């Protein structure tokens, strides 16, 4: 392996690990914000909605085709919400098909 390839390899490992490309948001970044998540009835969208509720968003708008599943996710978000700072999160269901 020549020195150039070694340098590239080190940079590929070190730069992402250092957080230079994607700095971590502050713990209060999400507090009080409103987010709209499409595909929120299951999978990644559902997980994102619940996690953001835990981070303290003020309102989470949930969209997908399956209204029954969205209502379940909304209940879960409101139960998880507030981020420990009181007040809680408001979960709104907006059914749609993108």
Backbone as ProteinMPNN parsed JSONL, in Angstrom:
{"seq_chain_A": "XXXXXXXXXXXXXXXXXXXXXXXXXXXXXXXXXXXXXXXXXXXXXXXXXXXXXXXXXXXXXXXXXXXXXXXXXXXXXXXXXXXXXXXXXXXXXXXXXX", "coords_chain_A": {"N_chain_A": [[0.852, -1.178, 0.0], [0.623, 2.138, -0.942], [1.777, 5.381, 0.347], [-0.161, 7.378, -0.141], [-2.62, 5.994, -0.405], [-2.788, 4.98, 2.163], [-3.092, 7.345, 3.643], [-5.598, 8.221, 2.684], [-7.201, 6.119, 3.614], [-6.927, 6.44, 6.407], [-8.135, 8.953, 6.712], [-10.739, 8.367, 5.866], [-11.586, 6.824, 7.979], [-11.083, 8.378, 10.299], [-12.255, 11.012, 10.015], [-15.207, 10.815, 9.825], [-15.634, 9.691, 12.37], [-14.822, 11.703, 14.043], [-16.796, 13.594, 14.042], [-16.744, 15.873, 12.52], [-17.96, 16.13, 10.04], [-20.683, 15.811, 10.495], [-21.89, 17.339, 12.938], [-22.93, 16.671, 16.288], [-26.175, 17.458, 17.408], [-27.144, 19.853, 19.95], [-28.355, 18.94, 23.246], [-30.761, 20.27, 23.649], [-31.739, 20.907, 21.194], [-34.06, 19.913, 19.815], [-36.166, 20.661, 21.44], [-39.324, 22.121, 21.858], [-39.904, 22.327, 19.139], [-41.707, 21.739, 16.031], [-42.371, 18.845, 14.193], [-42.812, 17.071, 11.133], [-43.594, 13.946, 10.062], [-43.48, 11.659, 7.508], [-44.707, 8.471, 6.518], [-45.049, 7.4, 9.007], [-46.37, 5.324, 10.275], [-45.135, 2.895, 10.742], [-42.01, 1.091, 11.161], [-39.027, 2.854, 10.32], [-40.064, 5.483, 10.292], [-41.946, 5.456, 12.403], [-40.261, 4.861, 14.581], [-38.599, 7.127, 14.532], [-40.473, 9.132, 15.123], [-41.241, 8.482, 17.773], [-38.76, 8.64, 19.106], [-38.075, 11.353, 18.69], [-40.128, 12.5, 20.106], [-39.385, 11.805, 22.666], [-37.181, 13.416, 22.844], [-38.222, 15.895, 23.234], [-39.806, 17.442, 21.434], [-42.335, 19.834, 20.586], [-44.593, 19.363, 19.064], [-45.653, 16.656, 17.065], [-46.32, 15.735, 13.852], [-47.97, 13.234, 12.261], [-47.948, 11.242, 9.403], [-49.315, 8.945, 7.074], [-50.711, 6.135, 5.262], [-52.246, 4.328, 6.768], [-54.551, 4.841, 9.025], [-55.389, 3.734, 11.492], [-53.017, 2.62, 12.531], [-51.492, 4.943, 12.688], [-52.814, 6.318, 14.73], [-52.208, 4.699, 16.897], [-49.43, 5.1, 17.017], [-49.418, 7.824, 17.58], [-50.491, 7.854, 20.166], [-48.454, 6.485, 21.475], [-46.338, 8.291, 21.107], [-47.233, 10.523, 22.565], [-47.258, 9.434, 25.098], [-44.551, 8.966, 25.471], [-43.517, 11.467, 25.307], [-42.188, 14.829, 25.944], [-39.62, 14.756, 26.999], [-38.782, 14.73, 29.595], [-38.945, 17.278, 30.482], [-41.395, 18.257, 31.197], [-44.759, 19.273, 30.257], [-45.087, 17.78, 27.824], [-45.833, 16.233, 24.605], [-47.619, 17.085, 21.681], [-49.409, 15.061, 19.56], [-50.334, 14.827, 16.265], [-52.496, 13.466, 13.826], [-52.369, 13.08, 10.405], [-53.708, 11.717, 7.842], [-52.477, 10.504, 4.742], [-51.578, 9.785, 1.322], [-48.673, 9.559, -0.248]], "CA_chain_A": [[0.0, 0.0, 0.0], [1.448, 3.335, -0.992], [1.437, 6.354, 1.393], [-1.402, 8.099, -0.473], [-3.741, 5.129, -0.046], [-2.837, 4.919, 3.621], [-3.664, 8.616, 4.093], [-7.029, 8.188, 2.369], [-7.813, 5.174, 4.537], [-6.976, 7.075, 7.728], [-9.143, 10.014, 6.656], [-12.057, 7.748, 5.793], [-11.935, 6.319, 9.303], [-10.977, 9.395, 11.351], [-13.125, 12.181, 9.852], [-16.57, 10.571, 10.305], [-15.625, 9.422, 13.815], [-14.561, 12.937, 14.783], [-17.982, 14.438, 14.067], [-16.53, 17.093, 11.746], [-18.889, 16.208, 8.919], [-22.054, 15.883, 11.003], [-21.811, 17.569, 14.38], [-24.069, 16.223, 17.089], [-26.947, 18.606, 17.889], [-27.183, 20.019, 21.398], [-29.477, 18.207, 23.854], [-31.994, 21.064, 23.611], [-32.025, 21.278, 19.801], [-35.416, 19.554, 19.392], [-37.171, 21.155, 22.382], [-40.238, 23.165, 21.4], [-40.077, 22.353, 17.679], [-42.751, 20.925, 15.403], [-41.831, 18.023, 13.115], [-43.801, 16.343, 10.345], [-42.963, 12.707, 9.625], [-44.268, 10.838, 6.599], [-44.38, 7.059, 6.705], [-44.905, 7.277, 10.46], [-47.181, 4.251, 10.853], [-44.307, 1.74, 11.097], [-40.605, 1.104, 10.772], [-38.161, 3.989, 10.621], [-40.887, 6.656, 10.596], [-42.493, 5.293, 13.758], [-39.144, 4.984, 15.519], [-38.192, 8.527, 14.541], [-41.505, 9.895, 15.826], [-41.156, 8.202, 19.208], [-37.492, 9.176, 19.614], [-38.159, 12.817, 18.737], [-41.03, 12.82, 21.217], [-38.568, 11.702, 23.876], [-36.229, 14.53, 22.836], [-38.884, 17.111, 23.692], [-40.497, 18.26, 20.437], [-43.628, 20.317, 21.07], [-45.658, 18.733, 18.286], [-45.233, 15.744, 16.011], [-47.394, 15.492, 12.893], [-47.737, 11.892, 11.735], [-48.667, 10.972, 8.162], [-49.183, 7.664, 6.369], [-52.017, 5.691, 4.768], [-52.981, 3.516, 7.744], [-54.992, 5.714, 10.109], [-55.408, 2.998, 12.76], [-51.632, 2.527, 13.003], [-51.059, 6.296, 13.054], [-53.388, 6.639, 16.044], [-51.401, 3.963, 17.886], [-48.142, 5.791, 17.128], [-49.686, 9.095, 18.248], [-50.624, 7.55, 21.591], [-47.118, 6.139, 21.96], [-45.551, 9.53, 21.138], [-47.694, 11.357, 23.674], [-46.82, 8.769, 26.335], [-43.096, 9.091, 25.576], [-43.144, 12.867, 25.092], [-41.787, 15.789, 26.957], [-38.184, 14.727, 27.254], [-38.513, 14.938, 31.011], [-39.038, 18.694, 30.804], [-42.779, 18.632, 31.456], [-45.5, 19.796, 29.122], [-45.459, 16.718, 26.911], [-45.837, 16.461, 23.168], [-48.911, 16.928, 21.02], [-49.288, 14.249, 18.347], [-51.439, 15.052, 15.336], [-52.564, 12.491, 12.752], [-52.802, 13.62, 9.112], [-53.578, 10.61, 6.891], [-52.294, 10.857, 3.335], [-50.852, 8.84, 0.492], [-47.735, 10.31, -1.093]], "C_chain_A": [[0.89, 1.231, 0.0], [0.97, 4.362, 0.041], [0.133, 7.113, 1.117], [-2.623, 7.279, -0.073], [-3.896, 5.016, 1.468], [-3.455, 6.188, 4.194], [-5.172, 8.655, 3.848], [-7.761, 7.263, 3.328], [-7.952, 5.775, 5.935], [-8.045, 8.161, 7.753], [-10.555, 9.448, 6.606], [-12.521, 7.221, 7.148], [-12.028, 7.455, 10.324], [-11.988, 10.524, 11.215], [-14.558, 11.894, 10.277], [-16.637, 10.347, 11.813], [-15.443, 10.692, 14.624], [-15.785, 13.836, 14.881], [-17.821, 15.721, 13.272], [-17.538, 17.246, 10.617], [-20.33, 16.372, 9.372], [-22.012, 16.09, 12.51], [-23.085, 17.151, 15.093], [-24.84, 17.45, 17.59], [-26.941, 18.671, 19.409], [-28.388, 19.278, 21.966], [-30.804, 18.965, 23.789], [-32.419, 21.429, 22.194], [-33.478, 21.039, 19.407], [-36.505, 20.143, 20.278], [-38.0, 22.281, 21.764], [-40.485, 23.217, 19.902], [-41.229, 21.474, 17.239], [-42.104, 20.162, 14.257], [-42.97, 17.284, 12.426], [-43.096, 15.126, 9.755], [-43.92, 11.947, 8.725], [-43.802, 9.391, 6.746], [-44.27, 6.704, 8.179], [-45.668, 6.113, 11.071], [-46.358, 3.034, 11.268], [-42.856, 1.997, 10.738], [-39.841, 2.333, 11.23], [-38.956, 5.238, 10.996], [-41.456, 6.612, 11.996], [-41.393, 5.495, 14.794], [-38.684, 6.425, 15.649], [-39.187, 9.377, 15.327], [-41.407, 9.709, 17.339], [-39.881, 8.797, 19.8], [-37.518, 10.705, 19.697], [-39.105, 13.28, 19.837], [-40.273, 12.777, 22.537], [-37.593, 12.873, 23.992], [-36.875, 15.865, 23.181], [-39.507, 17.987, 22.619], [-41.859, 18.669, 20.99], [-44.776, 19.617, 20.362], [-45.047, 17.83, 17.228], [-46.457, 15.464, 15.146], [-47.056, 14.182, 12.187], [-48.578, 11.656, 10.492], [-48.302, 9.608, 7.6], [-50.578, 7.288, 5.886], [-52.865, 5.041, 5.849], [-53.329, 4.336, 8.991], [-54.966, 4.998, 11.452], [-54.009, 2.886, 13.358], [-51.111, 3.893, 13.435], [-51.577, 6.691, 14.428], [-52.626, 5.924, 17.16], [-50.059, 4.653, 18.112], [-48.327, 7.122, 17.855], [-49.799, 8.897, 19.758], [-49.264, 7.243, 22.206], [-46.233, 7.38, 22.081], [-45.943, 10.4, 22.326], [-47.287, 10.758, 25.014], [-45.325, 8.96, 26.56], [-42.65, 10.544, 25.652], [-42.7, 13.66, 26.282], [-40.311, 15.817, 27.252], [-37.826, 14.976, 28.706], [-38.634, 16.387, 31.435], [-40.442, 19.16, 31.074], [-43.457, 19.11, 30.197], [-45.946, 18.734, 28.149], [-45.425, 17.149, 25.46], [-47.253, 16.272, 22.647], [-48.671, 16.151, 19.734], [-50.525, 14.437, 17.508], [-51.353, 14.05, 14.204], [-53.12, 13.161, 11.505], [-52.633, 12.495, 8.088], [-53.414, 11.116, 5.461], [-51.501, 9.781, 2.627], [-49.961, 9.641, -0.441], [-47.416, 9.545, -2.345]], "O_chain_A": [[1.793, 1.36, 0.826], [-0.137, 4.227, 0.563], [-0.595, 7.45, 2.051], [-3.557, 7.808, 0.529], [-5.013, 4.964, 1.983], [-4.256, 6.121, 5.126], [-5.932, 9.079, 4.719], [-8.844, 7.604, 3.803], [-8.996, 5.627, 6.572], [-8.787, 8.27, 8.73], [-11.466, 9.99, 7.232], [-13.72, 7.181, 7.425], [-12.958, 7.485, 11.129], [-12.538, 10.961, 12.226], [-15.106, 12.681, 11.049], [-17.595, 10.768, 12.46], [-15.867, 10.754, 15.778], [-15.817, 14.745, 15.71], [-18.691, 16.589, 13.343], [-17.927, 18.363, 10.274], [-21.119, 17.018, 8.682], [-22.089, 15.128, 13.274], [-24.183, 17.27, 14.549], [-24.24, 18.378, 18.132], [-26.752, 17.654, 20.077], [-29.346, 19.014, 21.239], [-31.866, 18.347, 23.868], [-33.371, 22.188, 22.016], [-34.074, 21.878, 18.731], [-37.674, 20.123, 19.892], [-37.466, 23.251, 21.227], [-41.223, 24.088, 19.44], [-41.67, 20.586, 17.968], [-41.381, 20.74, 13.446], [-43.963, 16.92, 13.055], [-42.112, 15.266, 9.03], [-45.038, 11.627, 9.127], [-42.641, 9.131, 7.061], [-43.499, 5.823, 8.561], [-45.617, 5.93, 12.288], [-46.826, 2.22, 12.063], [-42.522, 2.992, 10.094], [-39.982, 2.793, 12.363], [-38.573, 5.969, 11.909], [-41.45, 7.62, 12.703], [-41.58, 6.218, 15.773], [-38.408, 6.895, 16.753], [-38.789, 10.243, 16.107], [-41.483, 10.679, 18.093], [-39.917, 9.392, 20.877], [-37.036, 11.282, 20.672], [-38.899, 14.338, 20.431], [-40.493, 13.609, 23.417], [-37.224, 13.275, 25.095], [-36.178, 16.856, 23.397], [-39.723, 19.175, 22.861], [-42.463, 17.935, 21.771], [-45.803, 19.313, 20.97], [-44.061, 18.182, 16.58], [-47.493, 15.017, 15.637], [-45.988, 14.043, 11.591], [-49.794, 11.849, 10.521], [-47.149, 9.18, 7.643], [-51.526, 8.048, 6.082], [-54.087, 5.19, 5.843], [-52.505, 4.501, 9.89], [-54.563, 5.589, 12.454], [-53.84, 3.041, 14.567], [-50.38, 4.002, 14.419], [-50.863, 7.327, 15.205], [-52.424, 6.482, 18.238], [-49.601, 4.78, 19.248], [-47.48, 7.507, 18.662], [-49.261, 9.687, 20.533], [-48.958, 7.682, 23.314], [-45.469, 7.51, 23.037], [-45.081, 10.949, 23.013], [-47.001, 11.49, 25.961], [-44.877, 9.098, 27.699], [-41.51, 10.818, 26.027], [-42.809, 13.247, 27.437], [-39.801, 16.835, 27.72], [-36.707, 15.383, 29.018], [-38.451, 16.708, 32.609], [-40.671, 20.365, 31.173], [-42.803, 19.329, 29.178], [-47.084, 18.776, 27.681], [-45.042, 18.271, 25.13], [-47.99, 15.405, 23.117], [-47.832, 16.532, 18.917], [-51.642, 14.23, 17.981], [-50.271, 13.802, 13.672], [-54.205, 13.741, 11.534], [-51.551, 12.328, 7.525], [-54.113, 12.031, 5.025], [-50.832, 8.965, 3.262], [-50.457, 10.33, -1.333], [-46.644, 10.018, -3.179]]}, "name": "protein", "num_of_chains": 1, "seq": "XXXXXXXXXXXXXXXXXXXXXXXXXXXXXXXXXXXXXXXXXXXXXXXXXXXXXXXXXXXXXXXXXXXXXXXXXXXXXXXXXXXXXXXXXXXXXXXXXX"}
